[in-house]
mmCIF file of C-alpha atoms in Angstrom:
data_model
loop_
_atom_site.group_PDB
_atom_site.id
_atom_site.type_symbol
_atom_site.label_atom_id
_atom_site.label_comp_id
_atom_site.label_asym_id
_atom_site.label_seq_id
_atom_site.Cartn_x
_atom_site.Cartn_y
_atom_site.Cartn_z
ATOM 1 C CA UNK E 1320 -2.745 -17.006 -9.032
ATOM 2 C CA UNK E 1321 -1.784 -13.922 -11.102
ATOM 3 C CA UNK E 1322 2.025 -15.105 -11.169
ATOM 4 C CA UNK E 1323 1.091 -18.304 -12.799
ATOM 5 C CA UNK E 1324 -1.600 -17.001 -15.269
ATOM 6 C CA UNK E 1325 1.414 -14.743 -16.482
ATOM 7 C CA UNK E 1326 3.614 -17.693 -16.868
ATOM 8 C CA UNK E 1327 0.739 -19.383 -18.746
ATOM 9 C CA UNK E 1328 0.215 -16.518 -21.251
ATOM 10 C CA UNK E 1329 4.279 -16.210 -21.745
ATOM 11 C CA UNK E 1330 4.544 -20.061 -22.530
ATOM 12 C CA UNK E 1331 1.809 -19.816 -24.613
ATOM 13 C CA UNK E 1332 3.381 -16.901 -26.216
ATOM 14 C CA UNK E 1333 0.458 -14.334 -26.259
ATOM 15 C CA UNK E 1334 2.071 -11.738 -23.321
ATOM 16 C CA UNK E 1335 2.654 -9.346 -26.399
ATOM 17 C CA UNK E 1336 -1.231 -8.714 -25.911
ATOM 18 C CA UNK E 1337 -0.989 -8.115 -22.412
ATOM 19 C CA UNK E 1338 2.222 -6.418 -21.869
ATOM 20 C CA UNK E 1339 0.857 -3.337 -19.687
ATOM 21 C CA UNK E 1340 -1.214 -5.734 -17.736
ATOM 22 C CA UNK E 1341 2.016 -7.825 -16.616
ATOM 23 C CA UNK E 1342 3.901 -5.025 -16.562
ATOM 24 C CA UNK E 1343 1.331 -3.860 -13.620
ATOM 25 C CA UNK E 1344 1.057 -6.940 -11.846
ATOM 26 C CA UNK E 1345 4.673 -7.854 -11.487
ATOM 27 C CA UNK E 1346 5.734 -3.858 -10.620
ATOM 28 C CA UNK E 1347 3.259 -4.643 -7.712
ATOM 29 C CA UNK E 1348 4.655 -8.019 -6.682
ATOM 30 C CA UNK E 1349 8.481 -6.308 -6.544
ATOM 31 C CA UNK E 1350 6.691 -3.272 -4.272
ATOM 32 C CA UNK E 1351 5.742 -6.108 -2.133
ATOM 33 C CA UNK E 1352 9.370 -7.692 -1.926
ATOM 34 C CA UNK E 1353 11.266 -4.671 -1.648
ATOM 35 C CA UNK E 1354 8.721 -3.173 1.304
ATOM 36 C CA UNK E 1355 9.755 -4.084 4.993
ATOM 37 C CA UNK E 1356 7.801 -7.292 5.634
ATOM 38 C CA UNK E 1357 8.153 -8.510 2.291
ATOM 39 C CA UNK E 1358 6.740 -12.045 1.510
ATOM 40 C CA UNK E 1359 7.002 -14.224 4.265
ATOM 41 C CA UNK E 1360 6.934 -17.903 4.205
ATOM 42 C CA UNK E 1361 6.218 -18.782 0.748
ATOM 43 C CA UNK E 1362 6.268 -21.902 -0.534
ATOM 44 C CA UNK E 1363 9.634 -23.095 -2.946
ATOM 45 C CA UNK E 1364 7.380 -23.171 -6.223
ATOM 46 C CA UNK E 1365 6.156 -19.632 -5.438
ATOM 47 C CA UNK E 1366 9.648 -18.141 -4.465
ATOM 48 C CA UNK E 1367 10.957 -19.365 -7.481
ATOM 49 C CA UNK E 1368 8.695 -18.391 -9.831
ATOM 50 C CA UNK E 1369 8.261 -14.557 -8.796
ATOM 51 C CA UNK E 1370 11.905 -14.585 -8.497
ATOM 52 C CA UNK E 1371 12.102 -15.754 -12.489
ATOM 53 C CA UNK E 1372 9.125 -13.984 -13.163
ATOM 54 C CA UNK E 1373 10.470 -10.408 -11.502
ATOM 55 C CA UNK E 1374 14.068 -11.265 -13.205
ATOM 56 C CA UNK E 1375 12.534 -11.629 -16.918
ATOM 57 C CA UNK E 1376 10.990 -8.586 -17.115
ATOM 58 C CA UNK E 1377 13.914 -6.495 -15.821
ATOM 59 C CA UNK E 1378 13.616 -6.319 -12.278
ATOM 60 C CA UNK E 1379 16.587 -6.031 -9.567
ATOM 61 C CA UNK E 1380 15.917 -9.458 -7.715
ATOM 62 C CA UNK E 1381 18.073 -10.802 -4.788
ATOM 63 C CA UNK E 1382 18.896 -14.290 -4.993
ATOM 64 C CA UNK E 1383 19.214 -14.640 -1.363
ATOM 65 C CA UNK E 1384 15.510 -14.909 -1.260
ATOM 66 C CA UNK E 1385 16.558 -18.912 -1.290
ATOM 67 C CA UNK E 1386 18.490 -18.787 1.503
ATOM 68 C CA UNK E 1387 15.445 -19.351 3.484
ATOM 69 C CA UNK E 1388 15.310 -23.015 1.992
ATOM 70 C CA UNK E 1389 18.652 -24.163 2.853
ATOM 71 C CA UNK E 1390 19.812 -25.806 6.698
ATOM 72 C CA UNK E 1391 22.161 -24.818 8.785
ATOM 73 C CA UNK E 1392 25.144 -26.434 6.795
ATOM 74 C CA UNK E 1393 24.202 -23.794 4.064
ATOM 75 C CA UNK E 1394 22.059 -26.648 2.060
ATOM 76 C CA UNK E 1395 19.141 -26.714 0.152
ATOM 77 C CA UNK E 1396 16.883 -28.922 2.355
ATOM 78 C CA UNK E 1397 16.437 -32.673 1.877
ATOM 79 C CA UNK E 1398 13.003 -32.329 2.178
ATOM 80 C CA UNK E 1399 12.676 -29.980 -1.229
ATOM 81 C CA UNK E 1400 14.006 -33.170 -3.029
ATOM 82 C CA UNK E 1401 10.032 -34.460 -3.079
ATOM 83 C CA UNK E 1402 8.667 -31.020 -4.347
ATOM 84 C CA UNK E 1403 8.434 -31.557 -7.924
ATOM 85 C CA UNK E 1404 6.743 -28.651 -8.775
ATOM 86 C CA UNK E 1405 9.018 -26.873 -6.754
ATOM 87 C CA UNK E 1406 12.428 -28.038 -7.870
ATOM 88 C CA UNK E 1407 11.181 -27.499 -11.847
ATOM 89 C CA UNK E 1408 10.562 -23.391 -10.405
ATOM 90 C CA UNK E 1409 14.349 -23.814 -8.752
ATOM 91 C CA UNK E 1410 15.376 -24.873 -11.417
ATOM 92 C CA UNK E 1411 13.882 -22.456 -14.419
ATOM 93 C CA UNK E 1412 15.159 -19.991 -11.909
ATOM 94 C CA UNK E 1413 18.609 -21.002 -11.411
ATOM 95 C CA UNK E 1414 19.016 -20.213 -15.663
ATOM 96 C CA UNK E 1415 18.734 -16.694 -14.856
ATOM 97 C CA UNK E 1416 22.170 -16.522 -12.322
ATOM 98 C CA UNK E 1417 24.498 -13.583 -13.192
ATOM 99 C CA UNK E 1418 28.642 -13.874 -12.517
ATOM 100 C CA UNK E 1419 28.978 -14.640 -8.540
ATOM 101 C CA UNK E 1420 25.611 -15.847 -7.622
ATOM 102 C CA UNK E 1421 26.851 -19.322 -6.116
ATOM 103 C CA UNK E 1422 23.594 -19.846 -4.494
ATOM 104 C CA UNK E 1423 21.920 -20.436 -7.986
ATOM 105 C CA UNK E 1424 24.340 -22.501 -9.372
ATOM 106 C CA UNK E 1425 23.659 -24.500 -6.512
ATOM 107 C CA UNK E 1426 19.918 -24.713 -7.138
ATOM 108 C CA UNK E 1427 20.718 -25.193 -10.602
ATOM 109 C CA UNK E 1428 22.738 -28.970 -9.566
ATOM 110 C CA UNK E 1429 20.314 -29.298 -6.602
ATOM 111 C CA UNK E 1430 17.003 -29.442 -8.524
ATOM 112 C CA UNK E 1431 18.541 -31.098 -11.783
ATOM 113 C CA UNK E 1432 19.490 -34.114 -9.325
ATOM 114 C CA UNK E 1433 16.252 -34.469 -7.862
ATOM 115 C CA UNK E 1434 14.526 -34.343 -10.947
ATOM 116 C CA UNK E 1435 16.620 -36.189 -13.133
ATOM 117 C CA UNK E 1436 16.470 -38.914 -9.988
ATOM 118 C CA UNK E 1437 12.466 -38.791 -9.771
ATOM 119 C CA UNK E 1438 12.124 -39.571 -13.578
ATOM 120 C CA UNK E 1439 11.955 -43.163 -13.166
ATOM 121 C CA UNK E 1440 9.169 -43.151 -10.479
ATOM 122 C CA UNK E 1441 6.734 -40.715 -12.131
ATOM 123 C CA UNK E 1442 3.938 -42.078 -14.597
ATOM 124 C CA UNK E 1443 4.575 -41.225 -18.614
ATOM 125 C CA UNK E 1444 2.897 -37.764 -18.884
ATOM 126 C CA UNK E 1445 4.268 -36.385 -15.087
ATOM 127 C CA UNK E 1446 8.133 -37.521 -16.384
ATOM 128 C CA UNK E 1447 7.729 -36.322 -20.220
ATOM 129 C CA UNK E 1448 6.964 -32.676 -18.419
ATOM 130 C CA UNK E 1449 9.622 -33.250 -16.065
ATOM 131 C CA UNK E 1450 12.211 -34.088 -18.710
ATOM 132 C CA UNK E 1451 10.899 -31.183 -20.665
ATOM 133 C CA UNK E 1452 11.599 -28.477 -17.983
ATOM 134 C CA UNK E 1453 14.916 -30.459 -17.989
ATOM 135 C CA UNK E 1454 15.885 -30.460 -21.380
ATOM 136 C CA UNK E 1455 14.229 -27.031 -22.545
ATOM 137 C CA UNK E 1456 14.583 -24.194 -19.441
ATOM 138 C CA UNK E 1457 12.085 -21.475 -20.278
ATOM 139 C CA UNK E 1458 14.796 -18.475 -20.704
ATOM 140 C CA UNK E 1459 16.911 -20.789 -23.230
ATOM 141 C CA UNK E 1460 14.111 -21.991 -25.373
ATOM 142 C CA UNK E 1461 12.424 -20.282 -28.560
ATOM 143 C CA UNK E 1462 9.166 -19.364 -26.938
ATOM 144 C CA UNK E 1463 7.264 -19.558 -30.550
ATOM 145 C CA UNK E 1464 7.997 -22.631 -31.582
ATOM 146 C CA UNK E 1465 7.691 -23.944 -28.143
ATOM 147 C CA UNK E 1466 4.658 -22.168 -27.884
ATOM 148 C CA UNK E 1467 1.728 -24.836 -28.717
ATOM 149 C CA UNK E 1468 3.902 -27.469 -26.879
ATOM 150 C CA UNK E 1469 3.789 -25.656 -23.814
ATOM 151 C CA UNK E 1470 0.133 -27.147 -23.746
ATOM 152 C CA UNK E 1471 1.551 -30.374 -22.474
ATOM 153 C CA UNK E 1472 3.365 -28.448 -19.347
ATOM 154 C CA UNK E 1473 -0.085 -26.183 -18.729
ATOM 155 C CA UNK E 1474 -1.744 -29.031 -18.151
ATOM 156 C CA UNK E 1475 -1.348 -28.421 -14.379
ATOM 157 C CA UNK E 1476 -3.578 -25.118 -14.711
ATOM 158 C CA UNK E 1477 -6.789 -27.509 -16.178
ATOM 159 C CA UNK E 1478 -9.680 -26.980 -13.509
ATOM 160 C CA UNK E 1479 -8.692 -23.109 -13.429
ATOM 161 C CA UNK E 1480 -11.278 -20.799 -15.360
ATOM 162 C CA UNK E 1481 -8.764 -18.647 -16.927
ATOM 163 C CA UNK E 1482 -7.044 -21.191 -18.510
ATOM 164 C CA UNK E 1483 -9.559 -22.983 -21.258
ATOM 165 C CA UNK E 1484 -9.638 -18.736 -22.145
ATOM 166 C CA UNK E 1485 -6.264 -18.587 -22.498
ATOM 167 C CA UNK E 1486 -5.947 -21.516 -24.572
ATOM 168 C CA UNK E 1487 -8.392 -20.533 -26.893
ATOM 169 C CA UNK E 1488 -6.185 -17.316 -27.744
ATOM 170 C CA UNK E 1489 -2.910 -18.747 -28.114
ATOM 171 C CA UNK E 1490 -4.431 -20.732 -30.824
ATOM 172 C CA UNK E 1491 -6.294 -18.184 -32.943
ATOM 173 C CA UNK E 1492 -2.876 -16.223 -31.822
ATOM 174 C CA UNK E 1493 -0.430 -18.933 -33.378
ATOM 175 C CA UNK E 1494 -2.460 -19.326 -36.607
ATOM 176 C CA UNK E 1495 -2.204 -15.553 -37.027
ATOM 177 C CA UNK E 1496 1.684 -15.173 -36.156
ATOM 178 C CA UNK E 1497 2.421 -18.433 -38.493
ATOM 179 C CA UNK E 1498 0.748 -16.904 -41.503
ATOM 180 C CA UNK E 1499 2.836 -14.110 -40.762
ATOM 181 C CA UNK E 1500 6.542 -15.683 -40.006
ATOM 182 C CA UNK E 1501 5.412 -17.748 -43.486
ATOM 183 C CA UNK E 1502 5.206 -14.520 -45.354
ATOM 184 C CA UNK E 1503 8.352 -13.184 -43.872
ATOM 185 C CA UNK E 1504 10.190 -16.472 -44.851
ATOM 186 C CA UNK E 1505 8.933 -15.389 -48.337
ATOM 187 C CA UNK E 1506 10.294 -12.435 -48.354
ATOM 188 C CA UNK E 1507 13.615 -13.665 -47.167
ATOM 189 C CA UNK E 1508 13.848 -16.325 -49.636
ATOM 190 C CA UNK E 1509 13.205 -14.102 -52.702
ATOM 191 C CA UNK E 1510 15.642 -11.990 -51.175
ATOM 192 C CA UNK E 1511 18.417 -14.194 -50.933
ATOM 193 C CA UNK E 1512 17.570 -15.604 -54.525
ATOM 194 C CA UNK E 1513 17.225 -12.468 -55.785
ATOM 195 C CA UNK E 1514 20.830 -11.410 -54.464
ATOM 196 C CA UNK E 1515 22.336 -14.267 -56.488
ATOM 197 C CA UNK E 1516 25.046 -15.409 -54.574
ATOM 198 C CA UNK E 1517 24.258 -18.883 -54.541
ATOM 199 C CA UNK E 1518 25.037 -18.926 -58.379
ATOM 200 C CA UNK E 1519 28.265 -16.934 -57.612
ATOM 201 C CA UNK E 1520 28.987 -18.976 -54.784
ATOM 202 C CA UNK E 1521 27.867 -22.320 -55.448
ATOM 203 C CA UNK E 1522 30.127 -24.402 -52.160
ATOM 204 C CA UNK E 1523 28.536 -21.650 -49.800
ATOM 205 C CA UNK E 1524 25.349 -22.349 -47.296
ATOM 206 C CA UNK E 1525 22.117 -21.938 -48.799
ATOM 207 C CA UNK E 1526 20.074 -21.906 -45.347
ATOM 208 C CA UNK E 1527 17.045 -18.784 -45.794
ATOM 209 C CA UNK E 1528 15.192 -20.419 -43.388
ATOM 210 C CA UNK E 1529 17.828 -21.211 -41.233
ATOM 211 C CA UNK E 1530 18.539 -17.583 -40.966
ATOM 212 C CA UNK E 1531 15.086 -16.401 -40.592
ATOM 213 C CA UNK E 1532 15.136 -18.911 -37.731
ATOM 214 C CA UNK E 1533 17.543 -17.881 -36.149
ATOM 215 C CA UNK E 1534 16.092 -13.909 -36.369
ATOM 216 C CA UNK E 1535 13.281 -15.146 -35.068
ATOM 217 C CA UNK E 1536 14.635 -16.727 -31.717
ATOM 218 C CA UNK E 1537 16.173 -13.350 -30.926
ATOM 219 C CA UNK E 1538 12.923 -11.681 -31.645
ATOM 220 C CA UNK E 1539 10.207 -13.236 -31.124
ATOM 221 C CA UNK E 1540 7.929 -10.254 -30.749
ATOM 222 C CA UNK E 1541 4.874 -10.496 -34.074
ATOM 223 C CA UNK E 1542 5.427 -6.666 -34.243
ATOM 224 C CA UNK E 1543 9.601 -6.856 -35.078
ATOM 225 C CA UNK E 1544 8.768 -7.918 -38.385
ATOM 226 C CA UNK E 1545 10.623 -5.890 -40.633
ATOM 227 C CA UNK E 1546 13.631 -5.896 -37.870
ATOM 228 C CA UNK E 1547 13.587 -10.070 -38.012
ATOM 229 C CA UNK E 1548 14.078 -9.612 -41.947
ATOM 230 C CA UNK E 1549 16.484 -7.024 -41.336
ATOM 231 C CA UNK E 1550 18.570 -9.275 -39.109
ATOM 232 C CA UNK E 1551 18.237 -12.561 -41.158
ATOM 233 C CA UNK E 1552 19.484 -10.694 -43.682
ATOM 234 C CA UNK E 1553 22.496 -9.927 -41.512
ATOM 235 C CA UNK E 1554 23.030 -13.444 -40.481
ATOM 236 C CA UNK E 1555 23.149 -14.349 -43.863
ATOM 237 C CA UNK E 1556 26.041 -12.657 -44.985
ATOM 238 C CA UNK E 1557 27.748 -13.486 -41.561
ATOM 239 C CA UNK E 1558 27.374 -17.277 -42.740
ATOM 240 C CA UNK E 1559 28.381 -15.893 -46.473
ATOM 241 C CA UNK E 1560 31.540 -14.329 -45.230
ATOM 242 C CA UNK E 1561 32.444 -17.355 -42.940
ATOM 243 C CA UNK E 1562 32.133 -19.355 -45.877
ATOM 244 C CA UNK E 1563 34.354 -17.596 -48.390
ATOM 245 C CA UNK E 1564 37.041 -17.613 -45.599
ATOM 246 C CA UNK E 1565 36.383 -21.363 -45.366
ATOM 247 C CA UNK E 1566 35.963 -22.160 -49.068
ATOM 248 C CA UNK E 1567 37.398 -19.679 -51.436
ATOM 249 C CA UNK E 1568 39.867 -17.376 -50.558
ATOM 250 C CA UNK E 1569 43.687 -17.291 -50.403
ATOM 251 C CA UNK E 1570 45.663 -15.872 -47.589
ATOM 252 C CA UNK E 1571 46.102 -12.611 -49.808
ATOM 253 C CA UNK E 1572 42.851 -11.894 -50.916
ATOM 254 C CA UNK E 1573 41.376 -12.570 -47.259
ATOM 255 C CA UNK E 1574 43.731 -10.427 -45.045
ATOM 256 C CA UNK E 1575 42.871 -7.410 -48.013
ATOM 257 C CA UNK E 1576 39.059 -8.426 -47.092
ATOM 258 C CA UNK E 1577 39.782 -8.286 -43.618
ATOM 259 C CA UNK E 1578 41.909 -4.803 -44.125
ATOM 260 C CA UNK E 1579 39.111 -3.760 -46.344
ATOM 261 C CA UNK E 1580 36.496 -3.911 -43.187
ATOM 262 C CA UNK E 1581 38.928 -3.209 -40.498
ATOM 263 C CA UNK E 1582 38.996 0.134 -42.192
ATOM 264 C CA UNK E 1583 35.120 0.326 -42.625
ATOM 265 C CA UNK E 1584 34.587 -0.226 -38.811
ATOM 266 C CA UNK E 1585 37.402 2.624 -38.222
ATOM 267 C CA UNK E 1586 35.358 5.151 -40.469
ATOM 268 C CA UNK E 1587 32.271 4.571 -38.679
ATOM 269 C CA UNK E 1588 33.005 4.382 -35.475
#
């Protein structure tokens, strides 16, 4: 139960107001796995999720804990391939691999078939959260846009007190963080006018919110305000400086840019 009221509060994008409390709860779920006994006999959907759960926030996590779910041909079992909510866990999980962890890649193509091949046989709500999971893993999506969407895929927690609760902050929560990215997409708009560029360079992107977009994917946090400006601003002249190599200059005057900030990085580092 605590494992997925923590995955409901992270999809809904509201764990920055509970970050000691998950921080407490999951420290005492990897005591558990790294004691003697361990967990024992848990269900796929459970595995999986502590496993992604325990791997998000930090945690050393074998992924031979899914060993227990394969035969003895080294498979993952036939049987898991009718364990929907399962194989969407194996799946979010198998996003997480690091280099040499063939056993996730494994689970990645072993749940993705199943899923993809239940689609067809599932009512309209079941497959439009199955194709979801699919085409949006949790650890590659951006968890505030996604945020009131997740809705959809929490509809499995209805029936549990916690979760009408829950709801009812990630909404005040969203209306509050949206008033604030608007404000910050202000800021970085006046900016970027302000810097006057786009008069100078009138072929180059003029994308403010693109950038503040794509600051706020990396850091999603509602406290990292000024450091989402900061890096929008960044990725602005990133997309500036691609441009002039693209659009204006010659061979000559971009190998003396290039000299020009080879030099820079050589000072300062």
């Amino acid at each position: 139960e605590s494992l997925a009221m923590i995955d409901a509060i992270q999809r809904l994008g509201i764990d920055h107001h509970f970050h000691n409390q998950i921080e407490q709860v999951l420290g005492k779920h990897n005591m558990i796995l790294c004691s003697k006994d361990g967990y024992q006999g848990q269900h796929l959907h459970e595995v999986a999720l502590r496993f992604r759960l325990l791997r998000q926030q930090g945690y050393h996590v074998p992924a031979d804990m899914f060993k227990e779910f394969k035969d003895n041909r080294g498979r993952f079992n036939q049987e898991l391939s009718e364990n929907i909510a399962g194989l969407m866990e194996l799946y979010e999980a198998s996003h997480l691999s690091i280099e040499g962890e063939d056993i996730l890649d494994e689970a990645g193509e072993f749940s993705a078939h199943h899923l993809k091949a239940c689609l067809e046989h599932l009512d309209y709500s079941q497959a439009k959260v199955v194709q979801n999971k699919l085409d949006y893993p949790y650890s590659r999506s951006v968890l505030r846009i996604k945020a009131m969407s997740s809705l959809m895929i929490l509809s499995d927690f209805q029936g549990r007190e916690w979760i009408n609760l829950l709801l009812d902050i990630a909404k005040m929560d969203f209306n509050m963080v949206q008033s604030l990215h608007q404000k910050e997409i202000l800021q970085v708009t006046k900016w970027w006018k302000d810097l006057g560029l786009r008069k100078e360079l009138p072929l180059a992107r003029d994308q403010s919110t693109k950038w503040y977009l794509e600051s706020l994917a990396c850091l999603n946090d509602p406290s990292l305000s000024e450091e989402r400006i900061v890096l929008a601003k960044t990725i602005s002249l990133i997309f500036i400086i691609d441009d002039i190599f693209d659009l204006y200059g010659t061979l000559d005057e971009l190998t003396l840019f290039t000299q020009v900030v080879n030099r820079y990085q050589s000072t300062y580092t």
